[in-house]
């Protein structure tokens, strides 16, 4: 029997382009969610101050955000995505998570 030596695997350095793209996409997503949160808060406060029922618009916004989060969570555990490197996975999920809050924030700003 030949004697073989096993060496520990060397860690692979992260792909800097993917890291930068991931950070930018998730920062844009976070900023969009902050804008949405501000508008939801202001709509709620103004609606309550005016005595209006603001349940429907607030539930629509919440449904869109929760739906996008659910799709992202389901995609994160998909077998094809789990095989990707960490940087590629975060960049892919950031690219898919970014449009929904960004469009919703732009829509709320133009109301």
PDB file of N, CA and C in Angstrom:
ATOM      1  N   UNK A   1       0.813  -1.178   0.000  1.00  0.00           N
ATOM      2  CA  UNK A   1       0.000   0.000   0.000  1.00  0.00           C
ATOM      3  C   UNK A   1       0.865   1.254   0.000  1.00  0.00           C
ATOM      4  N   UNK A   2       0.664   2.116  -0.991  1.00  0.00           N
ATOM      5  CA  UNK A   2       1.486   3.333  -1.008  1.00  0.00           C
ATOM      6  C   UNK A   2       1.044   4.296   0.078  1.00  0.00           C
ATOM      7  N   UNK A   3       2.002   4.913   0.643  1.00  0.00           N
ATOM      8  CA  UNK A   3       1.706   5.912   1.677  1.00  0.00           C
ATOM      9  C   UNK A   3       1.401   7.240   0.992  1.00  0.00           C
ATOM     10  N   UNK A   4       0.245   7.781   1.292  1.00  0.00           N
ATOM     11  CA  UNK A   4      -0.129   9.087   0.728  1.00  0.00           C
ATOM     12  C   UNK A   4      -0.306  10.074   1.860  1.00  0.00           C
ATOM     13  N   UNK A   5       0.083  11.261   1.577  1.00  0.00           N
ATOM     14  CA  UNK A   5      -0.109  12.316   2.576  1.00  0.00           C
ATOM     15  C   UNK A   5      -1.207  13.247   2.083  1.00  0.00           C
ATOM     16  N   UNK A   6      -2.061  13.556   2.956  1.00  0.00           N
ATOM     17  CA  UNK A   6      -3.151  14.463   2.635  1.00  0.00           C
ATOM     18  C   UNK A   6      -2.865  15.817   3.258  1.00  0.00           C
ATOM     19  N   UNK A   7      -2.910  16.817   2.431  1.00  0.00           N
ATOM     20  CA  UNK A   7      -2.692  18.175   2.922  1.00  0.00           C
ATOM     21  C   UNK A   7      -4.043  18.869   3.022  1.00  0.00           C
ATOM     22  N   UNK A   8      -4.175  19.748   3.987  1.00  0.00           N
ATOM     23  CA  UNK A   8      -5.440  20.479   4.071  1.00  0.00           C
ATOM     24  C   UNK A   8      -5.618  21.368   2.834  1.00  0.00           C
ATOM     25  N   UNK A   9      -6.841  21.523   2.443  1.00  0.00           N
ATOM     26  CA  UNK A   9      -7.131  22.354   1.266  1.00  0.00           C
ATOM     27  C   UNK A   9      -6.806  23.811   1.556  1.00  0.00           C
ATOM     28  N   UNK A  10      -6.236  24.449   0.561  1.00  0.00           N
ATOM     29  CA  UNK A  10      -5.942  25.879   0.710  1.00  0.00           C
ATOM     30  C   UNK A  10      -7.217  26.686   0.485  1.00  0.00           C
ATOM     31  N   UNK A  11      -7.444  27.675   1.316  1.00  0.00           N
ATOM     32  CA  UNK A  11      -8.637  28.495   1.087  1.00  0.00           C
ATOM     33  C   UNK A  11      -8.500  29.291  -0.209  1.00  0.00           C
ATOM     34  N   UNK A  12      -9.602  29.393  -0.919  1.00  0.00           N
ATOM     35  CA  UNK A  12      -9.610  30.130  -2.177  1.00  0.00           C
ATOM     36  C   UNK A  12      -9.878  31.596  -1.861  1.00  0.00           C
ATOM     37  N   UNK A  13      -9.044  32.512  -2.375  1.00  0.00           N
ATOM     38  CA  UNK A  13      -9.298  33.928  -2.099  1.00  0.00           C
ATOM     39  C   UNK A  13     -10.599  34.367  -2.770  1.00  0.00           C
ATOM     40  N   UNK A  14     -11.334  35.271  -2.132  1.00  0.00           N
ATOM     41  CA  UNK A  14     -12.604  35.711  -2.709  1.00  0.00           C
ATOM     42  C   UNK A  14     -12.398  36.526  -3.985  1.00  0.00           C
ATOM     43  N   UNK A  15     -13.347  36.413  -4.874  1.00  0.00           N
ATOM     44  CA  UNK A  15     -13.328  37.181  -6.117  1.00  0.00           C
ATOM     45  C   UNK A  15     -13.745  38.614  -5.791  1.00  0.00           C
ATOM     46  N   UNK A  16     -12.824  39.555  -5.929  1.00  0.00           N
ATOM     47  CA  UNK A  16     -13.081  40.928  -5.504  1.00  0.00           C
ATOM     48  C   UNK A  16     -14.177  41.609  -6.320  1.00  0.00           C
ATOM     49  N   UNK A  17     -14.285  41.283  -7.591  1.00  0.00           N
ATOM     50  CA  UNK A  17     -15.335  41.883  -8.419  1.00  0.00           C
ATOM     51  C   UNK A  17     -16.715  41.444  -7.937  1.00  0.00           C
ATOM     52  N   UNK A  18     -16.847  40.166  -7.582  1.00  0.00           N
ATOM     53  CA  UNK A  18     -18.127  39.684  -7.069  1.00  0.00           C
ATOM     54  C   UNK A  18     -18.447  40.281  -5.708  1.00  0.00           C
ATOM     55  N   UNK A  19     -17.434  40.465  -4.884  1.00  0.00           N
ATOM     56  CA  UNK A  19     -17.651  41.065  -3.570  1.00  0.00           C
ATOM     57  C   UNK A  19     -18.137  42.504  -3.715  1.00  0.00           C
ATOM     58  N   UNK A  20     -17.516  43.265  -4.598  1.00  0.00           N
ATOM     59  CA  UNK A  20     -17.923  44.667  -4.812  1.00  0.00           C
ATOM     60  C   UNK A  20     -19.338  44.726  -5.385  1.00  0.00           C
ATOM     61  N   UNK A  21     -19.632  43.868  -6.358  1.00  0.00           N
ATOM     62  CA  UNK A  21     -20.974  43.850  -6.944  1.00  0.00           C
ATOM     63  C   UNK A  21     -22.013  43.468  -5.899  1.00  0.00           C
ATOM     64  N   UNK A  22     -21.692  42.508  -5.066  1.00  0.00           N
ATOM     65  CA  UNK A  22     -22.623  42.079  -4.022  1.00  0.00           C
ATOM     66  C   UNK A  22     -22.883  43.199  -3.021  1.00  0.00           C
ATOM     67  N   UNK A  23     -21.835  43.870  -2.600  1.00  0.00           N
ATOM     68  CA  UNK A  23     -21.995  44.971  -1.639  1.00  0.00           C
ATOM     69  C   UNK A  23     -22.836  46.091  -2.236  1.00  0.00           C
ATOM     70  N   UNK A  24     -22.584  46.441  -3.491  1.00  0.00           N
ATOM     71  CA  UNK A  24     -23.365  47.502  -4.126  1.00  0.00           C
ATOM     72  C   UNK A  24     -24.835  47.119  -4.275  1.00  0.00           C
ATOM     73  N   UNK A  25     -25.094  45.897  -4.697  1.00  0.00           N
ATOM     74  CA  UNK A  25     -26.478  45.463  -4.874  1.00  0.00           C
ATOM     75  C   UNK A  25     -27.228  45.406  -3.553  1.00  0.00           C
ATOM     76  N   UNK A  26     -26.593  44.866  -2.527  1.00  0.00           N
ATOM     77  CA  UNK A  26     -27.274  44.780  -1.238  1.00  0.00           C
ATOM     78  C   UNK A  26     -27.403  46.148  -0.581  1.00  0.00           C
ATOM     79  N   UNK A  27     -26.456  47.061  -0.819  1.00  0.00           N
ATOM     80  CA  UNK A  27     -26.591  48.417  -0.292  1.00  0.00           C
ATOM     81  C   UNK A  27     -27.764  49.130  -0.962  1.00  0.00           C
ATOM     82  N   UNK A  28     -27.906  48.957  -2.261  1.00  0.00           N
ATOM     83  CA  UNK A  28     -29.034  49.549  -2.978  1.00  0.00           C
ATOM     84  C   UNK A  28     -30.350  48.953  -2.498  1.00  0.00           C
ATOM     85  N   UNK A  29     -30.370  47.659  -2.246  1.00  0.00           N
ATOM     86  CA  UNK A  29     -31.571  47.006  -1.723  1.00  0.00           C
ATOM     87  C   UNK A  29     -31.907  47.542  -0.332  1.00  0.00           C
ATOM     88  N   UNK A  30     -30.910  47.656   0.518  1.00  0.00           N
ATOM     89  CA  UNK A  30     -31.136  48.178   1.868  1.00  0.00           C
ATOM     90  C   UNK A  30     -31.613  49.619   1.867  1.00  0.00           C
ATOM     91  N   UNK A  31     -31.042  50.420   0.989  1.00  0.00           N
ATOM     92  CA  UNK A  31     -31.466  51.812   0.882  1.00  0.00           C
ATOM     93  C   UNK A  31     -32.911  51.902   0.390  1.00  0.00           C
ATOM     94  N   UNK A  32     -33.264  51.062  -0.569  1.00  0.00           N
ATOM     95  CA  UNK A  32     -34.642  51.033  -1.068  1.00  0.00           C
ATOM     96  C   UNK A  32     -35.608  50.616   0.033  1.00  0.00           C
ATOM     97  N   UNK A  33     -35.224  49.624   0.834  1.00  0.00           N
ATOM     98  CA  UNK A  33     -36.085  49.194   1.929  1.00  0.00           C
ATOM     99  C   UNK A  33     -36.218  50.277   2.998  1.00  0.00           C
ATOM    100  N   UNK A  34     -35.166  51.052   3.214  1.00  0.00           N
ATOM    101  CA  UNK A  34     -35.263  52.169   4.158  1.00  0.00           C
ATOM    102  C   UNK A  34     -36.233  53.231   3.648  1.00  0.00           C
ATOM    103  N   UNK A  35     -36.186  53.525   2.351  1.00  0.00           N
ATOM    104  CA  UNK A  35     -37.124  54.490   1.765  1.00  0.00           C
ATOM    105  C   UNK A  35     -38.553  53.972   1.877  1.00  0.00           C
ATOM    106  N   UNK A  36     -38.744  52.684   1.599  1.00  0.00           N
ATOM    107  CA  UNK A  36     -40.077  52.088   1.713  1.00  0.00           C
ATOM    108  C   UNK A  36     -40.571  52.172   3.158  1.00  0.00           C
ATOM    109  N   UNK A  37     -39.710  51.856   4.089  1.00  0.00           N
ATOM    110  CA  UNK A  37     -40.082  51.940   5.510  1.00  0.00           C
ATOM    111  C   UNK A  37     -40.470  53.349   5.915  1.00  0.00           C
ATOM    112  N   UNK A  38     -39.728  54.340   5.435  1.00  0.00           N
ATOM    113  CA  UNK A  38     -40.057  55.733   5.739  1.00  0.00           C
ATOM    114  C   UNK A  38     -41.426  56.104   5.177  1.00  0.00           C
ATOM    115  N   UNK A  39     -41.678  55.724   3.916  1.00  0.00           N
ATOM    116  CA  UNK A  39     -42.965  56.058   3.311  1.00  0.00           C
ATOM    117  C   UNK A  39     -44.113  55.328   3.995  1.00  0.00           C
ATOM    118  N   UNK A  40     -43.905  54.082   4.358  1.00  0.00           N
ATOM    119  CA  UNK A  40     -44.954  53.337   5.056  1.00  0.00           C
ATOM    120  C   UNK A  40     -45.259  54.003   6.392  1.00  0.00           C
ATOM    121  N   UNK A  41     -44.236  54.406   7.099  1.00  0.00           N
ATOM    122  CA  UNK A  41     -44.428  55.093   8.368  1.00  0.00           C
ATOM    123  C   UNK A  41     -45.171  56.418   8.181  1.00  0.00           C
ATOM    124  N   UNK A  42     -44.777  57.180   7.179  1.00  0.00           N
ATOM    125  CA  UNK A  42     -45.431  58.468   6.946  1.00  0.00           C
ATOM    126  C   UNK A  42     -46.877  58.302   6.484  1.00  0.00           C
ATOM    127  N   UNK A  43     -47.138  57.313   5.622  1.00  0.00           N
ATOM    128  CA  UNK A  43     -48.511  57.060   5.186  1.00  0.00           C
ATOM    129  C   UNK A  43     -49.367  56.656   6.377  1.00  0.00           C
ATOM    130  N   UNK A  44     -48.822  55.816   7.227  1.00  0.00           N
ATOM    131  CA  UNK A  44     -49.564  55.398   8.413  1.00  0.00           C
ATOM    132  C   UNK A  44     -49.861  56.553   9.354  1.00  0.00           C
ATOM    133  N   UNK A  45     -48.871  57.390   9.608  1.00  0.00           N
ATOM    134  CA  UNK A  45     -49.054  58.523  10.514  1.00  0.00           C
ATOM    135  C   UNK A  45     -50.037  59.530   9.929  1.00  0.00           C
ATOM    136  N   UNK A  46     -49.853  59.897   8.671  1.00  0.00           N
ATOM    137  CA  UNK A  46     -50.763  60.866   8.046  1.00  0.00           C
ATOM    138  C   UNK A  46     -52.174  60.311   7.925  1.00  0.00           C
ATOM    139  N   UNK A  47     -52.281  59.037   7.596  1.00  0.00           N
ATOM    140  CA  UNK A  47     -53.600  58.427   7.476  1.00  0.00           C
ATOM    141  C   UNK A  47     -54.332  58.382   8.805  1.00  0.00           C
ATOM    142  N   UNK A  48     -53.628  58.026   9.854  1.00  0.00           N
ATOM    143  CA  UNK A  48     -54.262  58.002  11.177  1.00  0.00           C
ATOM    144  C   UNK A  48     -54.619  59.403  11.646  1.00  0.00           C
ATOM    145  N   UNK A  49     -53.763  60.380  11.343  1.00  0.00           N
ATOM    146  CA  UNK A  49     -54.057  61.758  11.740  1.00  0.00           C
ATOM    147  C   UNK A  49     -55.281  62.303  11.018  1.00  0.00           C
ATOM    148  N   UNK A  50     -55.492  61.856   9.772  1.00  0.00           N
ATOM    149  CA  UNK A  50     -56.643  62.313   9.000  1.00  0.00           C
ATOM    150  C   UNK A  50     -57.880  61.459   9.246  1.00  0.00           C
ATOM    151  N   UNK A  51     -57.749  60.384  10.000  1.00  0.00           N
ATOM    152  CA  UNK A  51     -58.877  59.518  10.268  1.00  0.00           C
ATOM    153  C   UNK A  51     -59.229  58.611   9.104  1.00  0.00           C
ATOM    154  N   UNK A  52     -58.304  58.390   8.178  1.00  0.00           N
ATOM    155  CA  UNK A  52     -58.537  57.549   7.001  1.00  0.00           C
ATOM    156  C   UNK A  52     -58.130  56.107   7.293  1.00  0.00           C
ATOM    157  N   UNK A  53     -58.665  55.194   6.497  1.00  0.00           N
ATOM    158  CA  UNK A  53     -58.281  53.791   6.572  1.00  0.00           C
ATOM    159  C   UNK A  53     -57.103  53.562   5.629  1.00  0.00           C
ATOM    160  N   UNK A  54     -55.936  53.326   6.184  1.00  0.00           N
ATOM    161  CA  UNK A  54     -54.730  53.135   5.371  1.00  0.00           C
ATOM    162  C   UNK A  54     -54.295  51.674   5.354  1.00  0.00           C
ATOM    163  N   UNK A  55     -55.194  50.790   5.727  1.00  0.00           N
ATOM    164  CA  UNK A  55     -54.845  49.375   5.821  1.00  0.00           C
ATOM    165  C   UNK A  55     -54.480  48.791   4.461  1.00  0.00           C
ATOM    166  N   UNK A  56     -55.273  49.084   3.445  1.00  0.00           N
ATOM    167  CA  UNK A  56     -55.041  48.468   2.133  1.00  0.00           C
ATOM    168  C   UNK A  56     -53.687  48.850   1.519  1.00  0.00           C
ATOM    169  N   UNK A  57     -53.328  50.144   1.438  1.00  0.00           N
ATOM    170  CA  UNK A  57     -52.012  50.451   0.855  1.00  0.00           C
ATOM    171  C   UNK A  57     -50.853  49.894   1.667  1.00  0.00           C
ATOM    172  N   UNK A  58     -50.995  49.893   2.988  1.00  0.00           N
ATOM    173  CA  UNK A  58     -49.910  49.367   3.821  1.00  0.00           C
ATOM    174  C   UNK A  58     -49.786  47.856   3.668  1.00  0.00           C
ATOM    175  N   UNK A  59     -50.896  47.161   3.533  1.00  0.00           N
ATOM    176  CA  UNK A  59     -50.833  45.716   3.329  1.00  0.00           C
ATOM    177  C   UNK A  59     -50.277  45.363   1.956  1.00  0.00           C
ATOM    178  N   UNK A  60     -50.549  46.186   0.956  1.00  0.00           N
ATOM    179  CA  UNK A  60     -49.987  45.936  -0.370  1.00  0.00           C
ATOM    180  C   UNK A  60     -48.472  46.053  -0.352  1.00  0.00           C
ATOM    181  N   UNK A  61     -47.976  47.078   0.295  1.00  0.00           N
ATOM    182  CA  UNK A  61     -46.525  47.265   0.397  1.00  0.00           C
ATOM    183  C   UNK A  61     -45.907  46.114   1.182  1.00  0.00           C
ATOM    184  N   UNK A  62     -46.530  45.736   2.289  1.00  0.00           N
ATOM    185  CA  UNK A  62     -45.996  44.643   3.106  1.00  0.00           C
ATOM    186  C   UNK A  62     -46.014  43.328   2.331  1.00  0.00           C
ATOM    187  N   UNK A  63     -47.051  43.091   1.554  1.00  0.00           N
ATOM    188  CA  UNK A  63     -47.139  41.848   0.777  1.00  0.00           C
ATOM    189  C   UNK A  63     -46.044  41.764  -0.276  1.00  0.00           C
ATOM    190  N   UNK A  64     -45.737  42.874  -0.906  1.00  0.00           N
ATOM    191  CA  UNK A  64     -44.673  42.873  -1.920  1.00  0.00           C
ATOM    192  C   UNK A  64     -43.318  42.601  -1.281  1.00  0.00           C
ATOM    193  N   UNK A  65     -43.032  43.240  -0.165  1.00  0.00           N
ATOM    194  CA  UNK A  65     -41.736  43.054   0.503  1.00  0.00           C
ATOM    195  C   UNK A  65     -41.609  41.636   1.050  1.00  0.00           C
ATOM    196  N   UNK A  66     -42.669  41.127   1.672  1.00  0.00           N
ATOM    197  CA  UNK A  66     -42.629  39.773   2.220  1.00  0.00           C
ATOM    198  C   UNK A  66     -42.535  38.741   1.097  1.00  0.00           C
ATOM    199  N   UNK A  67     -43.235  38.966   0.001  1.00  0.00           N
ATOM    200  CA  UNK A  67     -43.150  38.048  -1.131  1.00  0.00           C
ATOM    201  C   UNK A  67     -41.758  37.996  -1.718  1.00  0.00           C
ATOM    202  N   UNK A  68     -41.116  39.134  -1.854  1.00  0.00           N
ATOM    203  CA  UNK A  68     -39.748  39.163  -2.377  1.00  0.00           C
ATOM    204  C   UNK A  68     -38.779  38.474  -1.420  1.00  0.00           C
ATOM    205  N   UNK A  69     -38.967  38.672  -0.125  1.00  0.00           N
ATOM    206  CA  UNK A  69     -38.108  38.011   0.857  1.00  0.00           C
ATOM    207  C   UNK A  69     -38.306  36.494   0.837  1.00  0.00           C
ATOM    208  N   UNK A  70     -39.532  36.054   0.657  1.00  0.00           N
ATOM    209  CA  UNK A  70     -39.807  34.623   0.595  1.00  0.00           C
ATOM    210  C   UNK A  70     -39.174  33.988  -0.642  1.00  0.00           C
ATOM    211  N   UNK A  71     -39.286  34.652  -1.767  1.00  0.00           N
ATOM    212  CA  UNK A  71     -38.660  34.130  -2.992  1.00  0.00           C
ATOM    213  C   UNK A  71     -37.137  34.067  -2.824  1.00  0.00           C
ATOM    214  N   UNK A  72     -36.554  35.081  -2.218  1.00  0.00           N
ATOM    215  CA  UNK A  72     -35.110  35.072  -1.980  1.00  0.00           C
ATOM    216  C   UNK A  72     -34.680  33.959  -1.041  1.00  0.00           C
ATOM    217  N   UNK A  73     -35.457  33.719   0.004  1.00  0.00           N
ATOM    218  CA  UNK A  73     -35.133  32.644   0.945  1.00  0.00           C
ATOM    219  C   UNK A  73     -35.250  31.279   0.283  1.00  0.00           C
ATOM    220  N   UNK A  74     -36.282  31.099  -0.552  1.00  0.00           N
ATOM    221  CA  UNK A  74     -36.428  29.824  -1.258  1.00  0.00           C
ATOM    222  C   UNK A  74     -35.305  29.620  -2.273  1.00  0.00           C
ATOM    223  N   UNK A  75     -34.893  30.687  -2.916  1.00  0.00           N
ATOM    224  CA  UNK A  75     -33.807  30.577  -3.879  1.00  0.00           C
ATOM    225  C   UNK A  75     -32.481  30.286  -3.192  1.00  0.00           C
ATOM    226  N   UNK A  76     -32.287  30.809  -2.001  1.00  0.00           N
ATOM    227  CA  UNK A  76     -31.047  30.603  -1.269  1.00  0.00           C
ATOM    228  C   UNK A  76     -30.813  29.128  -0.964  1.00  0.00           C
ATOM    229  N   UNK A  77     -31.882  28.371  -0.725  1.00  0.00           N
ATOM    230  CA  UNK A  77     -31.727  26.954  -0.392  1.00  0.00           C
ATOM    231  C   UNK A  77     -31.878  26.052  -1.610  1.00  0.00           C
ATOM    232  N   UNK A  78     -32.015  26.618  -2.796  1.00  0.00           N
ATOM    233  CA  UNK A  78     -32.124  25.802  -4.017  1.00  0.00           C
ATOM    234  C   UNK A  78     -30.800  25.083  -4.261  1.00  0.00           C
ATOM    235  N   UNK A  79     -30.863  23.834  -4.691  1.00  0.00           N
ATOM    236  CA  UNK A  79     -29.631  23.048  -4.860  1.00  0.00           C
ATOM    237  C   UNK A  79     -28.624  23.669  -5.831  1.00  0.00           C
ATOM    238  N   UNK A  80     -29.091  24.238  -6.932  1.00  0.00           N
ATOM    239  CA  UNK A  80     -28.162  24.829  -7.892  1.00  0.00           C
ATOM    240  C   UNK A  80     -27.427  26.037  -7.337  1.00  0.00           C
ATOM    241  N   UNK A  81     -28.089  26.806  -6.500  1.00  0.00           N
ATOM    242  CA  UNK A  81     -27.480  28.007  -5.921  1.00  0.00           C
ATOM    243  C   UNK A  81     -26.536  27.629  -4.786  1.00  0.00           C
ATOM    244  N   UNK A  82     -26.848  26.583  -4.057  1.00  0.00           N
ATOM    245  CA  UNK A  82     -25.997  26.178  -2.939  1.00  0.00           C
ATOM    246  C   UNK A  82     -24.630  25.707  -3.396  1.00  0.00           C
ATOM    247  N   UNK A  83     -24.506  25.298  -4.668  1.00  0.00           N
ATOM    248  CA  UNK A  83     -23.208  24.843  -5.177  1.00  0.00           C
ATOM    249  C   UNK A  83     -22.290  25.991  -5.557  1.00  0.00           C
ATOM    250  N   UNK A  84     -22.809  27.193  -5.646  1.00  0.00           N
ATOM    251  CA  UNK A  84     -21.994  28.347  -6.024  1.00  0.00           C
ATOM    252  C   UNK A  84     -21.093  28.765  -4.873  1.00  0.00           C
ATOM    253  N   UNK A  85     -20.067  29.532  -5.205  1.00  0.00           N
ATOM    254  CA  UNK A  85     -19.227  30.092  -4.153  1.00  0.00           C
ATOM    255  C   UNK A  85     -20.038  31.128  -3.373  1.00  0.00           C
ATOM    256  N   UNK A  86     -19.549  31.455  -2.211  1.00  0.00           N
ATOM    257  CA  UNK A  86     -20.285  32.403  -1.358  1.00  0.00           C
ATOM    258  C   UNK A  86     -20.458  33.754  -2.040  1.00  0.00           C
ATOM    259  N   UNK A  87     -19.410  34.248  -2.692  1.00  0.00           N
ATOM    260  CA  UNK A  87     -19.491  35.545  -3.356  1.00  0.00           C
ATOM    261  C   UNK A  87     -20.491  35.511  -4.508  1.00  0.00           C
ATOM    262  N   UNK A  88     -20.441  34.439  -5.290  1.00  0.00           N
ATOM    263  CA  UNK A  88     -21.363  34.321  -6.425  1.00  0.00           C
ATOM    264  C   UNK A  88     -22.801  34.190  -5.938  1.00  0.00           C
ATOM    265  N   UNK A  89     -23.014  33.453  -4.858  1.00  0.00           N
ATOM    266  CA  UNK A  89     -24.360  33.280  -4.308  1.00  0.00           C
ATOM    267  C   UNK A  89     -24.925  34.610  -3.815  1.00  0.00           C
ATOM    268  N   UNK A  90     -24.123  35.365  -3.083  1.00  0.00           N
ATOM    269  CA  UNK A  90     -24.603  36.656  -2.568  1.00  0.00           C
ATOM    270  C   UNK A  90     -24.833  37.661  -3.696  1.00  0.00           C
ATOM    271  N   UNK A  91     -24.004  37.624  -4.731  1.00  0.00           N
ATOM    272  CA  UNK A  91     -24.203  38.520  -5.866  1.00  0.00           C
ATOM    273  C   UNK A  91     -25.471  38.149  -6.629  1.00  0.00           C
ATOM    274  N   UNK A  92     -25.689  36.873  -6.852  1.00  0.00           N
ATOM    275  CA  UNK A  92     -26.899  36.430  -7.540  1.00  0.00           C
ATOM    276  C   UNK A  92     -28.147  36.807  -6.748  1.00  0.00           C
ATOM    277  N   UNK A  93     -28.138  36.530  -5.475  1.00  0.00           N
ATOM    278  CA  UNK A  93     -29.302  36.868  -4.653  1.00  0.00           C
ATOM    279  C   UNK A  93     -29.490  38.380  -4.545  1.00  0.00           C
ATOM    280  N   UNK A  94     -28.413  39.126  -4.503  1.00  0.00           N
ATOM    281  CA  UNK A  94     -28.522  40.586  -4.481  1.00  0.00           C
ATOM    282  C   UNK A  94     -29.102  41.122  -5.777  1.00  0.00           C
ATOM    283  N   UNK A  95     -28.695  40.536  -6.897  1.00  0.00           N
ATOM    284  CA  UNK A  95     -29.230  40.969  -8.186  1.00  0.00           C
ATOM    285  C   UNK A  95     -30.708  40.640  -8.313  1.00  0.00           C
ATOM    286  N   UNK A  96     -31.142  39.560  -7.706  1.00  0.00           N
ATOM    287  CA  UNK A  96     -32.548  39.198  -7.760  1.00  0.00           C
ATOM    288  C   UNK A  96     -33.382  39.915  -6.695  1.00  0.00           C
ATOM    289  N   UNK A  97     -32.761  40.288  -5.579  1.00  0.00           N
ATOM    290  CA  UNK A  97     -33.497  40.965  -4.507  1.00  0.00           C
ATOM    291  C   UNK A  97     -33.608  42.463  -4.735  1.00  0.00           C
ATOM    292  N   UNK A  98     -32.740  43.025  -5.531  1.00  0.00           N
ATOM    293  CA  UNK A  98     -32.688  44.475  -5.708  1.00  0.00           C
ATOM    294  C   UNK A  98     -33.874  45.070  -6.469  1.00  0.00           C
ATOM    295  N   UNK A  99     -34.358  44.494  -7.560  1.00  0.00           N
ATOM    296  CA  UNK A  99     -35.381  45.185  -8.359  1.00  0.00           C
ATOM    297  C   UNK A  99     -36.707  45.426  -7.651  1.00  0.00           C
ATOM    298  N   UNK A 100     -37.211  44.471  -6.890  1.00  0.00           N
ATOM    299  CA  UNK A 100     -38.532  44.632  -6.266  1.00  0.00           C
ATOM    300  C   UNK A 100     -38.583  45.828  -5.316  1.00  0.00           C
ATOM    301  N   UNK A 101     -37.675  45.942  -4.341  1.00  0.00           N
ATOM    302  CA  UNK A 101     -37.733  47.122  -3.474  1.00  0.00           C
ATOM    303  C   UNK A 101     -37.391  48.418  -4.209  1.00  0.00           C
ATOM    304  N   UNK A 102     -36.509  48.330  -5.194  1.00  0.00           N
ATOM    305  CA  UNK A 102     -36.139  49.534  -5.930  1.00  0.00           C
ATOM    306  C   UNK A 102     -37.320  50.081  -6.725  1.00  0.00           C
ATOM    307  N   UNK A 103     -38.041  49.211  -7.408  1.00  0.00           N
ATOM    308  CA  UNK A 103     -39.222  49.639  -8.171  1.00  0.00           C
ATOM    309  C   UNK A 103     -40.304  50.137  -7.223  1.00  0.00           C
ATOM    310  N   UNK A 104     -40.500  49.452  -6.121  1.00  0.00           N
ATOM    311  CA  UNK A 104     -41.525  49.873  -5.158  1.00  0.00           C
ATOM    312  C   UNK A 104     -41.170  51.233  -4.551  1.00  0.00           C
ATOM    313  N   UNK A 105     -39.900  51.451  -4.233  1.00  0.00           N
ATOM    314  CA  UNK A 105     -39.490  52.742  -3.687  1.00  0.00           C
ATOM    315  C   UNK A 105     -39.669  53.845  -4.720  1.00  0.00           C
ATOM    316  N   UNK A 106     -39.335  53.576  -5.979  1.00  0.00           N
ATOM    317  CA  UNK A 106     -39.544  54.566  -7.032  1.00  0.00           C
ATOM    318  C   UNK A 106     -41.032  54.848  -7.231  1.00  0.00           C
ATOM    319  N   UNK A 107     -41.853  53.813  -7.136  1.00  0.00           N
ATOM    320  CA  UNK A 107     -43.304  53.990  -7.271  1.00  0.00           C
ATOM    321  C   UNK A 107     -43.853  54.834  -6.120  1.00  0.00           C
ATOM    322  N   UNK A 108     -43.386  54.572  -4.903  1.00  0.00           N
ATOM    323  CA  UNK A 108     -43.853  55.357  -3.770  1.00  0.00           C
ATOM    324  C   UNK A 108     -43.409  56.806  -3.854  1.00  0.00           C
ATOM    325  N   UNK A 109     -42.250  57.053  -4.429  1.00  0.00           N
ATOM    326  CA  UNK A 109     -41.768  58.432  -4.549  1.00  0.00           C
ATOM    327  C   UNK A 109     -42.518  59.222  -5.603  1.00  0.00           C
ATOM    328  N   UNK A 110     -43.192  58.532  -6.529  1.00  0.00           N
ATOM    329  CA  UNK A 110     -43.910  59.245  -7.595  1.00  0.00           C
ATOM    330  C   UNK A 110     -45.401  59.304  -7.343  1.00  0.00           C
ATOM    331  N   UNK A 111     -45.870  58.852  -6.194  1.00  0.00           N
ATOM    332  CA  UNK A 111     -47.309  58.928  -5.893  1.00  0.00           C
ATOM    333  C   UNK A 111     -47.766  60.357  -5.709  1.00  0.00           C
TER     334      UNK A 111
END
